[in-house]
Amino acid sequence: MKRGFLILAVSLTIIAFITAYLIYTSLSVKTRHLERGYYVGGETILLPLPYVMSEMSVEESILNRKSIREWSSEAIGINQLSIILWCTYGVTEKIGDWYRRSVPSAGATYPLEIYVVIGERSVRVNETTYIDAGVYHYNPLTHSLNLVKRGDFRNDLYEAALKQEWVGKAPVSIVIFAVYERTTGRYGERGVRYVHLEAGHAGQNIYLCSTALGLGTVAIGAFHDSMVAEVVSAKAGEQPLYIFPIGVPAKPYSSSFDNVHRIIIENRR
Ligand SMILES: Cc1cc2nc3c(=O)[nH]c(=O)nc-3n(C[C@H](O)[C@H](O)[C@H](O)COP(=O)(O)O)c2cc1C
């Protein structure tokens, strides 16, 4: 009798543990994608959460940075796109009611809006899946991409950028827009200068991050503003400033500090 009671108590305890474990795992499966982030398809793509992806130092990245205009046919990875977008304008810290970003901003007014033009089979999610071709808008606070419109708009961007081939052929282009009013509202005309300086900070981050990942980019300033705005269906008040086509360089490139030293010593003579 006593033994039967003991077996019953042990069995009930085991069942209770198993039930608790099953409830816990089913709940954590539901929320896990919010913590880690992964491709969900459809209208919103929760990007993989940013982390340190490259082993290259800042100095090496600056050393090896150069404008790349020829791409291999390879797609880039979703992790690579994720970290490049985070470097462009991602959040780094919450301070009271505002969020510090990856770039400095006059009065923390953050006037930039980031769009991404993604081609067909251009951003790999895994061996067989790619992000749908389309125009997306980057949301830094949730580190996600919101679909603006579906389709491969790289050719339209190429036309808008005075038919620069490297724009049409890159798998992905980041397009930086500005809402001047956010900064000029506080600083008047001088705010225009501040917005341009901030776009430069974001652009350099794109260069350095791409280089560190073994990817390449080139700053594009020559384009028809109204056509670029139309390509991404920009909102009223958003002005295009910069396009950064990104891809795998056709020819790997690296410089060396020996090279730099030679130049400096030569110039000292
Ligand atoms: C504001 C700005 C606009 C630029 N516009 C273009 C452009 O429209 N097309 C292009 O191929 N390169 C463009 N470039 C890239 C420059 O040609 C390039 O940075 C320069 O030749 C130096 O080469 P490097 O970047 O390899 O050091 C631009 C660069 C800047 C800073």
PDB file of C-alpha atoms and ligand atoms in Angstrom:
ATOM      1  CA  MET A   1       0.000   0.000   0.000  1.00  0.00           C
ATOM      2  CA  LYS A   2       2.765   2.368   1.057  1.00  0.00           C
ATOM      3  CA  ARG A   3       4.831   1.353  -2.023  1.00  0.00           C
ATOM      4  CA  GLY A   4       1.864   1.974  -4.347  1.00  0.00           C
ATOM      5  CA  PHE A   5       1.443   5.468  -2.925  1.00  0.00           C
ATOM      6  CA  LEU A   6       5.139   6.206  -3.449  1.00  0.00           C
ATOM      7  CA  ILE A   7       4.992   5.089  -7.112  1.00  0.00           C
ATOM      8  CA  LEU A   8       1.901   7.267  -7.657  1.00  0.00           C
ATOM      9  CA  ALA A   9       3.603  10.315  -6.088  1.00  0.00           C
ATOM     10  CA  VAL A  10       6.767   9.864  -8.203  1.00  0.00           C
ATOM     11  CA  SER A  11       4.692   9.388 -11.385  1.00  0.00           C
ATOM     12  CA  LEU A  12       2.637  12.529 -10.695  1.00  0.00           C
ATOM     13  CA  THR A  13       5.820  14.531 -10.060  1.00  0.00           C
ATOM     14  CA  ILE A  14       7.345  13.337 -13.361  1.00  0.00           C
ATOM     15  CA  ILE A  15       4.134  14.169 -15.270  1.00  0.00           C
ATOM     16  CA  ALA A  16       4.063  17.639 -13.665  1.00  0.00           C
ATOM     17  CA  PHE A  17       7.681  18.272 -14.738  1.00  0.00           C
ATOM     18  CA  ILE A  18       7.048  17.087 -18.306  1.00  0.00           C
ATOM     19  CA  THR A  19       3.908  19.263 -18.589  1.00  0.00           C
ATOM     20  CA  ALA A  20       5.745  22.330 -17.257  1.00  0.00           C
ATOM     21  CA  TYR A  21       8.615  21.711 -19.688  1.00  0.00           C
ATOM     22  CA  LEU A  22       6.248  21.354 -22.673  1.00  0.00           C
ATOM     23  CA  ILE A  23       4.414  24.586 -21.777  1.00  0.00           C
ATOM     24  CA  TYR A  24       7.740  26.419 -21.378  1.00  0.00           C
ATOM     25  CA  THR A  25       9.165  25.224 -24.713  1.00  0.00           C
ATOM     26  CA  SER A  26       5.963  25.977 -26.653  1.00  0.00           C
ATOM     27  CA  LEU A  27       5.923  29.522 -25.225  1.00  0.00           C
ATOM     28  CA  SER A  28       9.591  30.105 -25.981  1.00  0.00           C
ATOM     29  CA  VAL A  29       9.164  28.820 -29.570  1.00  0.00           C
ATOM     30  CA  LYS A  30       6.446  31.454 -30.037  1.00  0.00           C
ATOM     31  CA  THR A  31       8.681  34.293 -28.871  1.00  0.00           C
ATOM     32  CA  ARG A  32      12.081  33.043 -29.999  1.00  0.00           C
ATOM     33  CA  HIS A  33      11.971  34.759 -33.393  1.00  0.00           C
ATOM     34  CA  LEU A  34      11.430  38.081 -31.623  1.00  0.00           C
ATOM     35  CA  GLU A  35      14.582  37.533 -29.593  1.00  0.00           C
ATOM     36  CA  ARG A  36      16.856  36.157 -32.279  1.00  0.00           C
ATOM     37  CA  GLY A  37      15.138  37.448 -35.373  1.00  0.00           C
ATOM     38  CA  TYR A  38      14.722  35.442 -38.516  1.00  0.00           C
ATOM     39  CA  TYR A  39      13.207  35.619 -41.929  1.00  0.00           C
ATOM     40  CA  VAL A  40       9.435  35.510 -41.764  1.00  0.00           C
ATOM     41  CA  GLY A  41       8.626  36.520 -45.348  1.00  0.00           C
ATOM     42  CA  GLY A  42       5.570  38.521 -46.282  1.00  0.00           C
ATOM     43  CA  GLU A  43       5.262  42.200 -45.501  1.00  0.00           C
ATOM     44  CA  THR A  44       7.760  42.389 -42.631  1.00  0.00           C
ATOM     45  CA  ILE A  45      11.156  40.768 -42.367  1.00  0.00           C
ATOM     46  CA  LEU A  46      12.574  40.612 -38.863  1.00  0.00           C
ATOM     47  CA  LEU A  47      16.272  40.711 -39.647  1.00  0.00           C
ATOM     48  CA  PRO A  48      18.689  38.455 -37.763  1.00  0.00           C
ATOM     49  CA  LEU A  49      19.843  40.333 -34.682  1.00  0.00           C
ATOM     50  CA  PRO A  50      23.141  42.183 -35.196  1.00  0.00           C
ATOM     51  CA  TYR A  51      26.352  40.762 -33.762  1.00  0.00           C
ATOM     52  CA  VAL A  52      30.099  40.993 -34.456  1.00  0.00           C
ATOM     53  CA  MET A  53      30.445  39.233 -37.808  1.00  0.00           C
ATOM     54  CA  SER A  54      33.866  40.175 -39.096  1.00  0.00           C
ATOM     55  CA  GLU A  55      37.362  39.670 -37.773  1.00  0.00           C
ATOM     56  CA  MET A  56      38.745  42.744 -39.489  1.00  0.00           C
ATOM     57  CA  SER A  57      39.871  45.689 -37.358  1.00  0.00           C
ATOM     58  CA  VAL A  58      38.623  49.215 -38.099  1.00  0.00           C
ATOM     59  CA  GLU A  59      42.126  50.148 -39.287  1.00  0.00           C
ATOM     60  CA  GLU A  60      42.226  47.245 -41.750  1.00  0.00           C
ATOM     61  CA  SER A  61      38.766  48.079 -43.006  1.00  0.00           C
ATOM     62  CA  ILE A  62      39.816  51.697 -43.646  1.00  0.00           C
ATOM     63  CA  LEU A  63      42.993  50.438 -45.302  1.00  0.00           C
ATOM     64  CA  ASN A  64      41.069  48.125 -47.639  1.00  0.00           C
ATOM     65  CA  ARG A  65      38.138  50.431 -48.372  1.00  0.00           C
ATOM     66  CA  LYS A  66      37.761  51.418 -51.963  1.00  0.00           C
ATOM     67  CA  SER A  67      34.880  51.932 -54.356  1.00  0.00           C
ATOM     68  CA  ILE A  68      33.869  48.671 -56.017  1.00  0.00           C
ATOM     69  CA  ARG A  69      31.997  48.737 -59.332  1.00  0.00           C
ATOM     70  CA  GLU A  70      32.209  45.142 -60.563  1.00  0.00           C
ATOM     71  CA  TRP A  71      30.306  42.332 -58.921  1.00  0.00           C
ATOM     72  CA  SER A  72      30.445  38.553 -59.046  1.00  0.00           C
ATOM     73  CA  SER A  73      27.093  36.862 -59.703  1.00  0.00           C
ATOM     74  CA  GLU A  74      26.822  35.746 -56.050  1.00  0.00           C
ATOM     75  CA  ALA A  75      23.993  36.797 -53.758  1.00  0.00           C
ATOM     76  CA  ILE A  76      24.784  38.335 -50.385  1.00  0.00           C
ATOM     77  CA  GLY A  77      23.600  36.713 -47.129  1.00  0.00           C
ATOM     78  CA  ILE A  78      20.740  37.971 -44.958  1.00  0.00           C
ATOM     79  CA  ASN A  79      23.175  38.178 -42.007  1.00  0.00           C
ATOM     80  CA  GLN A  80      25.417  40.421 -44.068  1.00  0.00           C
ATOM     81  CA  LEU A  81      22.527  42.687 -45.079  1.00  0.00           C
ATOM     82  CA  SER A  82      21.397  42.758 -41.454  1.00  0.00           C
ATOM     83  CA  ILE A  83      24.728  43.963 -40.074  1.00  0.00           C
ATOM     84  CA  ILE A  84      25.249  46.482 -42.905  1.00  0.00           C
ATOM     85  CA  LEU A  85      21.839  48.049 -42.184  1.00  0.00           C
ATOM     86  CA  TRP A  86      22.589  48.130 -38.488  1.00  0.00           C
ATOM     87  CA  CYS A  87      25.909  49.883 -39.221  1.00  0.00           C
ATOM     88  CA  THR A  88      24.055  52.323 -41.500  1.00  0.00           C
ATOM     89  CA  TYR A  89      21.470  53.563 -39.006  1.00  0.00           C
ATOM     90  CA  GLY A  90      20.825  50.914 -36.351  1.00  0.00           C
ATOM     91  CA  VAL A  91      20.115  51.559 -32.676  1.00  0.00           C
ATOM     92  CA  THR A  92      22.948  51.230 -30.171  1.00  0.00           C
ATOM     93  CA  GLU A  93      21.510  52.487 -26.866  1.00  0.00           C
ATOM     94  CA  LYS A  94      18.238  53.642 -25.264  1.00  0.00           C
ATOM     95  CA  ILE A  95      18.560  56.922 -23.383  1.00  0.00           C
ATOM     96  CA  GLY A  96      15.322  58.048 -21.739  1.00  0.00           C
ATOM     97  CA  ASP A  97      12.894  58.572 -24.596  1.00  0.00           C
ATOM     98  CA  TRP A  98      15.395  58.458 -27.475  1.00  0.00           C
ATOM     99  CA  TYR A  99      17.688  55.906 -29.073  1.00  0.00           C
ATOM    100  CA  ARG A 100      21.313  56.488 -29.923  1.00  0.00           C
ATOM    101  CA  ARG A 101      22.179  55.303 -33.444  1.00  0.00           C
ATOM    102  CA  SER A 102      25.283  54.007 -35.194  1.00  0.00           C
ATOM    103  CA  VAL A 103      25.978  57.531 -36.506  1.00  0.00           C
ATOM    104  CA  PRO A 104      26.113  60.927 -34.788  1.00  0.00           C
ATOM    105  CA  SER A 105      23.185  63.256 -35.494  1.00  0.00           C
ATOM    106  CA  ALA A 106      22.921  67.029 -34.909  1.00  0.00           C
ATOM    107  CA  GLY A 107      20.660  67.411 -31.873  1.00  0.00           C
ATOM    108  CA  ALA A 108      19.805  63.698 -32.202  1.00  0.00           C
ATOM    109  CA  THR A 109      17.209  64.704 -34.808  1.00  0.00           C
ATOM    110  CA  TYR A 110      17.920  61.630 -36.996  1.00  0.00           C
ATOM    111  CA  PRO A 111      16.676  62.958 -40.336  1.00  0.00           C
ATOM    112  CA  LEU A 112      17.631  59.942 -42.472  1.00  0.00           C
ATOM    113  CA  GLU A 113      15.311  57.279 -43.883  1.00  0.00           C
ATOM    114  CA  ILE A 114      16.837  54.108 -45.293  1.00  0.00           C
ATOM    115  CA  TYR A 115      15.362  52.166 -48.214  1.00  0.00           C
ATOM    116  CA  VAL A 116      16.696  48.926 -49.695  1.00  0.00           C
ATOM    117  CA  VAL A 117      16.230  47.794 -53.293  1.00  0.00           C
ATOM    118  CA  ILE A 118      16.637  44.006 -53.420  1.00  0.00           C
ATOM    119  CA  GLY A 119      16.874  42.044 -56.669  1.00  0.00           C
ATOM    120  CA  GLU A 120      15.604  38.574 -57.573  1.00  0.00           C
ATOM    121  CA  ARG A 121      17.625  35.819 -55.805  1.00  0.00           C
ATOM    122  CA  SER A 122      19.918  38.494 -54.397  1.00  0.00           C
ATOM    123  CA  VAL A 123      19.734  38.059 -50.615  1.00  0.00           C
ATOM    124  CA  ARG A 124      20.132  34.467 -49.439  1.00  0.00           C
ATOM    125  CA  VAL A 125      18.208  33.313 -46.376  1.00  0.00           C
ATOM    126  CA  ASN A 126      19.484  29.718 -46.582  1.00  0.00           C
ATOM    127  CA  GLU A 127      20.652  27.245 -49.270  1.00  0.00           C
ATOM    128  CA  THR A 128      17.371  27.423 -51.168  1.00  0.00           C
ATOM    129  CA  THR A 129      15.498  30.534 -50.008  1.00  0.00           C
ATOM    130  CA  TYR A 130      15.961  34.177 -50.907  1.00  0.00           C
ATOM    131  CA  ILE A 131      14.274  37.364 -49.735  1.00  0.00           C
ATOM    132  CA  ASP A 132      11.563  38.325 -52.216  1.00  0.00           C
ATOM    133  CA  ALA A 133      12.738  40.930 -54.696  1.00  0.00           C
ATOM    134  CA  GLY A 134      11.313  44.304 -53.793  1.00  0.00           C
ATOM    135  CA  VAL A 135      11.735  47.721 -52.282  1.00  0.00           C
ATOM    136  CA  TYR A 136      11.897  47.715 -48.493  1.00  0.00           C
ATOM    137  CA  HIS A 137      12.033  50.396 -45.809  1.00  0.00           C
ATOM    138  CA  TYR A 138      14.370  49.831 -42.840  1.00  0.00           C
ATOM    139  CA  ASN A 139      12.946  50.232 -39.328  1.00  0.00           C
ATOM    140  CA  PRO A 140      15.952  50.734 -37.000  1.00  0.00           C
ATOM    141  CA  LEU A 141      13.948  50.317 -33.770  1.00  0.00           C
ATOM    142  CA  THR A 142      12.770  46.803 -34.599  1.00  0.00           C
ATOM    143  CA  HIS A 143      15.690  46.089 -36.946  1.00  0.00           C
ATOM    144  CA  SER A 144      13.252  44.964 -39.607  1.00  0.00           C
ATOM    145  CA  LEU A 145      12.452  45.559 -43.250  1.00  0.00           C
ATOM    146  CA  ASN A 146       8.954  46.569 -44.274  1.00  0.00           C
ATOM    147  CA  LEU A 147       7.946  45.736 -47.811  1.00  0.00           C
ATOM    148  CA  VAL A 148       7.095  48.865 -49.811  1.00  0.00           C
ATOM    149  CA  LYS A 149       6.498  47.064 -53.095  1.00  0.00           C
ATOM    150  CA  ARG A 150       7.273  43.666 -54.557  1.00  0.00           C
ATOM    151  CA  GLY A 151       9.365  43.174 -57.725  1.00  0.00           C
ATOM    152  CA  ASP A 152      12.889  43.642 -59.050  1.00  0.00           C
ATOM    153  CA  PHE A 153      13.370  47.421 -59.370  1.00  0.00           C
ATOM    154  CA  ARG A 154      17.134  47.381 -59.951  1.00  0.00           C
ATOM    155  CA  ASN A 155      16.755  48.344 -63.596  1.00  0.00           C
ATOM    156  CA  ASP A 156      14.605  51.352 -62.656  1.00  0.00           C
ATOM    157  CA  LEU A 157      17.260  52.408 -60.144  1.00  0.00           C
ATOM    158  CA  TYR A 158      19.927  51.994 -62.848  1.00  0.00           C
ATOM    159  CA  GLU A 159      17.919  54.251 -65.179  1.00  0.00           C
ATOM    160  CA  ALA A 160      17.473  56.801 -62.388  1.00  0.00           C
ATOM    161  CA  ALA A 161      21.232  56.712 -61.652  1.00  0.00           C
ATOM    162  CA  LEU A 162      22.207  57.825 -65.160  1.00  0.00           C
ATOM    163  CA  LYS A 163      22.627  54.204 -66.309  1.00  0.00           C
ATOM    164  CA  GLN A 164      25.599  53.476 -64.084  1.00  0.00           C
ATOM    165  CA  GLU A 165      26.031  49.735 -64.647  1.00  0.00           C
ATOM    166  CA  TRP A 166      27.205  48.986 -61.127  1.00  0.00           C
ATOM    167  CA  VAL A 167      23.853  50.192 -59.826  1.00  0.00           C
ATOM    168  CA  GLY A 168      21.821  47.915 -62.103  1.00  0.00           C
ATOM    169  CA  LYS A 169      23.955  44.839 -61.533  1.00  0.00           C
ATOM    170  CA  ALA A 170      24.473  44.917 -57.757  1.00  0.00           C
ATOM    171  CA  PRO A 171      22.246  42.455 -55.875  1.00  0.00           C
ATOM    172  CA  VAL A 172      21.224  45.120 -53.364  1.00  0.00           C
ATOM    173  CA  SER A 173      21.248  48.904 -53.120  1.00  0.00           C
ATOM    174  CA  ILE A 174      20.803  50.925 -49.963  1.00  0.00           C
ATOM    175  CA  VAL A 175      19.213  54.283 -50.740  1.00  0.00           C
ATOM    176  CA  ILE A 176      19.568  57.041 -48.145  1.00  0.00           C
ATOM    177  CA  PHE A 177      16.840  59.672 -48.002  1.00  0.00           C
ATOM    178  CA  ALA A 178      16.560  62.740 -45.771  1.00  0.00           C
ATOM    179  CA  VAL A 179      13.639  64.511 -44.177  1.00  0.00           C
ATOM    180  CA  TYR A 180      15.341  67.923 -43.857  1.00  0.00           C
ATOM    181  CA  GLU A 181      12.548  69.405 -41.752  1.00  0.00           C
ATOM    182  CA  ARG A 182      13.500  67.236 -38.756  1.00  0.00           C
ATOM    183  CA  THR A 183      16.859  69.025 -38.533  1.00  0.00           C
ATOM    184  CA  THR A 184      16.135  72.446 -40.117  1.00  0.00           C
ATOM    185  CA  GLY A 185      13.121  72.698 -37.773  1.00  0.00           C
ATOM    186  CA  ARG A 186      15.646  73.039 -34.959  1.00  0.00           C
ATOM    187  CA  TYR A 187      18.688  74.597 -36.664  1.00  0.00           C
ATOM    188  CA  GLY A 188      17.224  76.568 -39.566  1.00  0.00           C
ATOM    189  CA  GLU A 189      19.206  76.672 -42.850  1.00  0.00           C
ATOM    190  CA  ARG A 190      22.329  75.315 -41.167  1.00  0.00           C
ATOM    191  CA  GLY A 191      20.408  72.114 -40.582  1.00  0.00           C
ATOM    192  CA  VAL A 192      20.763  71.340 -44.314  1.00  0.00           C
ATOM    193  CA  ARG A 193      24.518  71.082 -43.837  1.00  0.00           C
ATOM    194  CA  TYR A 194      24.030  68.889 -40.756  1.00  0.00           C
ATOM    195  CA  VAL A 195      21.821  66.469 -42.684  1.00  0.00           C
ATOM    196  CA  HIS A 196      24.439  66.082 -45.423  1.00  0.00           C
ATOM    197  CA  LEU A 197      27.199  65.514 -42.889  1.00  0.00           C
ATOM    198  CA  GLU A 198      25.097  62.814 -41.224  1.00  0.00           C
ATOM    199  CA  ALA A 199      24.483  61.054 -44.548  1.00  0.00           C
ATOM    200  CA  GLY A 200      28.270  61.006 -44.976  1.00  0.00           C
ATOM    201  CA  HIS A 201      28.672  59.288 -41.611  1.00  0.00           C
ATOM    202  CA  ALA A 202      26.107  56.649 -42.565  1.00  0.00           C
ATOM    203  CA  GLY A 203      27.734  56.192 -45.969  1.00  0.00           C
ATOM    204  CA  GLN A 204      31.186  55.654 -44.505  1.00  0.00           C
ATOM    205  CA  ASN A 205      29.734  53.032 -42.161  1.00  0.00           C
ATOM    206  CA  ILE A 206      28.333  51.222 -45.209  1.00  0.00           C
ATOM    207  CA  TYR A 207      31.764  51.285 -46.863  1.00  0.00           C
ATOM    208  CA  LEU A 208      33.633  50.073 -43.776  1.00  0.00           C
ATOM    209  CA  CYS A 209      31.136  47.387 -42.800  1.00  0.00           C
ATOM    210  CA  SER A 210      30.915  46.045 -46.370  1.00  0.00           C
ATOM    211  CA  THR A 211      34.703  45.946 -46.627  1.00  0.00           C
ATOM    212  CA  ALA A 212      35.026  44.102 -43.306  1.00  0.00           C
ATOM    213  CA  LEU A 213      32.572  41.464 -44.576  1.00  0.00           C
ATOM    214  CA  GLY A 214      34.470  40.968 -47.849  1.00  0.00           C
ATOM    215  CA  LEU A 215      31.736  42.784 -49.780  1.00  0.00           C
ATOM    216  CA  GLY A 216      32.047  45.969 -51.806  1.00  0.00           C
ATOM    217  CA  THR A 217      30.138  49.187 -52.371  1.00  0.00           C
ATOM    218  CA  VAL A 218      30.388  52.553 -54.102  1.00  0.00           C
ATOM    219  CA  ALA A 219      28.875  55.890 -53.105  1.00  0.00           C
ATOM    220  CA  ILE A 220      26.527  57.128 -55.827  1.00  0.00           C
ATOM    221  CA  GLY A 221      25.635  60.803 -55.879  1.00  0.00           C
ATOM    222  CA  ALA A 222      24.830  61.162 -59.585  1.00  0.00           C
ATOM    223  CA  PHE A 223      21.139  60.452 -60.177  1.00  0.00           C
ATOM    224  CA  HIS A 224      17.805  62.071 -60.950  1.00  0.00           C
ATOM    225  CA  ASP A 225      16.231  62.840 -57.568  1.00  0.00           C
ATOM    226  CA  SER A 226      12.619  62.552 -58.688  1.00  0.00           C
ATOM    227  CA  MET A 227      13.229  59.224 -60.460  1.00  0.00           C
ATOM    228  CA  VAL A 228      14.964  57.696 -57.420  1.00  0.00           C
ATOM    229  CA  ALA A 229      12.123  58.884 -55.179  1.00  0.00           C
ATOM    230  CA  GLU A 230       9.659  57.241 -57.566  1.00  0.00           C
ATOM    231  CA  VAL A 231      11.586  53.939 -57.632  1.00  0.00           C
ATOM    232  CA  VAL A 232      11.207  53.489 -53.876  1.00  0.00           C
ATOM    233  CA  SER A 233       7.785  55.203 -53.643  1.00  0.00           C
ATOM    234  CA  ALA A 234       9.282  57.649 -51.149  1.00  0.00           C
ATOM    235  CA  LYS A 235       6.913  59.566 -48.890  1.00  0.00           C
ATOM    236  CA  ALA A 236       6.304  63.310 -49.272  1.00  0.00           C
ATOM    237  CA  GLY A 237       9.199  65.239 -47.732  1.00  0.00           C
ATOM    238  CA  GLU A 238      11.774  62.456 -48.227  1.00  0.00           C
ATOM    239  CA  GLN A 239      14.656  63.569 -50.494  1.00  0.00           C
ATOM    240  CA  PRO A 240      17.181  61.082 -51.928  1.00  0.00           C
ATOM    241  CA  LEU A 241      20.822  61.808 -51.044  1.00  0.00           C
ATOM    242  CA  TYR A 242      22.892  58.735 -51.715  1.00  0.00           C
ATOM    243  CA  ILE A 243      22.743  55.270 -53.295  1.00  0.00           C
ATOM    244  CA  PHE A 244      25.050  52.460 -52.185  1.00  0.00           C
ATOM    245  CA  PRO A 245      24.993  49.388 -54.445  1.00  0.00           C
ATOM    246  CA  ILE A 246      26.403  46.429 -52.509  1.00  0.00           C
ATOM    247  CA  GLY A 247      27.659  43.075 -53.745  1.00  0.00           C
ATOM    248  CA  VAL A 248      30.443  40.523 -53.765  1.00  0.00           C
ATOM    249  CA  PRO A 249      33.433  42.125 -55.538  1.00  0.00           C
ATOM    250  CA  ALA A 250      34.354  40.464 -58.854  1.00  0.00           C
ATOM    251  CA  LYS A 251      38.030  40.788 -57.895  1.00  0.00           C
ATOM    252  CA  PRO A 252      39.054  40.535 -54.247  1.00  0.00           C
ATOM    253  CA  TYR A 253      41.104  43.533 -53.179  1.00  0.00           C
ATOM    254  CA  SER A 254      43.418  44.237 -50.273  1.00  0.00           C
ATOM    255  CA  SER A 255      46.053  46.821 -49.525  1.00  0.00           C
ATOM    256  CA  SER A 256      48.775  46.665 -46.866  1.00  0.00           C
ATOM    257  CA  PHE A 257      50.346  48.954 -44.310  1.00  0.00           C
ATOM    258  CA  ASP A 258      53.724  48.253 -45.984  1.00  0.00           C
ATOM    259  CA  ASN A 259      52.272  49.962 -49.005  1.00  0.00           C
ATOM    260  CA  VAL A 260      51.051  52.892 -46.900  1.00  0.00           C
ATOM    261  CA  HIS A 261      54.456  53.190 -45.201  1.00  0.00           C
ATOM    262  CA  ARG A 262      56.230  53.247 -48.570  1.00  0.00           C
ATOM    263  CA  ILE A 263      54.009  56.109 -49.764  1.00  0.00           C
ATOM    264  CA  ILE A 264      54.508  58.154 -46.586  1.00  0.00           C
ATOM    265  CA  ILE A 265      58.289  57.623 -46.455  1.00  0.00           C
ATOM    266  CA  GLU A 266      58.589  58.413 -50.161  1.00  0.00           C
ATOM    267  CA  ASN A 267      56.707  61.689 -49.609  1.00  0.00           C
ATOM    268  CA  ARG A 268      58.934  62.623 -46.668  1.00  0.00           C
ATOM    269  CA  ARG A 269      62.057  62.595 -48.846  1.00  0.00           C
TER     270      ARG A 269
HETATM  271  C1  LIG B   1      29.500  62.471 -52.772  1.00  0.00           C
HETATM  272  C2  LIG B   1      30.055  61.399 -53.674  1.00  0.00           C
HETATM  273  C3  LIG B   1      29.392  61.086 -54.848  1.00  0.00           C
HETATM  274  C4  LIG B   1      29.879  60.059 -55.665  1.00  0.00           C
HETATM  275  N1  LIG B   1      29.162  59.714 -56.785  1.00  0.00           N
HETATM  276  C5  LIG B   1      29.583  58.690 -57.539  1.00  0.00           C
HETATM  277  C6  LIG B   1      28.801  58.258 -58.647  1.00  0.00           C
HETATM  278  O1  LIG B   1      27.741  58.778 -58.949  1.00  0.00           O
HETATM  279  N2  LIG B   1      29.265  57.206 -59.360  1.00  0.00           N
HETATM  280  C7  LIG B   1      30.425  56.556 -59.048  1.00  0.00           C
HETATM  281  O2  LIG B   1      30.766  55.604 -59.743  1.00  0.00           O
HETATM  282  N3  LIG B   1      31.174  56.934 -57.999  1.00  0.00           N
HETATM  283  C8  LIG B   1      30.787  57.977 -57.237  1.00  0.00           C
HETATM  284  N4  LIG B   1      31.518  58.339 -56.130  1.00  0.00           N
HETATM  285  C9  LIG B   1      32.715  57.567 -55.763  1.00  0.00           C
HETATM  286  C10 LIG B   1      34.010  58.315 -56.127  1.00  0.00           C
HETATM  287  O3  LIG B   1      34.181  58.293 -57.523  1.00  0.00           O
HETATM  288  C11 LIG B   1      35.194  57.616 -55.440  1.00  0.00           C
HETATM  289  O4  LIG B   1      35.006  57.667 -54.049  1.00  0.00           O
HETATM  290  C12 LIG B   1      36.533  58.277 -55.783  1.00  0.00           C
HETATM  291  O5  LIG B   1      36.858  58.036 -57.131  1.00  0.00           O
HETATM  292  C13 LIG B   1      37.686  57.770 -54.910  1.00  0.00           C
HETATM  293  O6  LIG B   1      37.835  56.367 -55.052  1.00  0.00           O
HETATM  294  P1  LIG B   1      37.703  55.367 -53.823  1.00  0.00           P
HETATM  295  O7  LIG B   1      36.345  55.520 -53.232  1.00  0.00           O
HETATM  296  O8  LIG B   1      37.940  54.011 -54.420  1.00  0.00           O
HETATM  297  O9  LIG B   1      38.756  55.717 -52.831  1.00  0.00           O
HETATM  298  C14 LIG B   1      31.068  59.367 -55.314  1.00  0.00           C
HETATM  299  C15 LIG B   1      31.716  59.690 -54.118  1.00  0.00           C
HETATM  300  C16 LIG B   1      31.218  60.675 -53.303  1.00  0.00           C
HETATM  301  C17 LIG B   1      31.911  60.973 -51.995  1.00  0.00           C
END
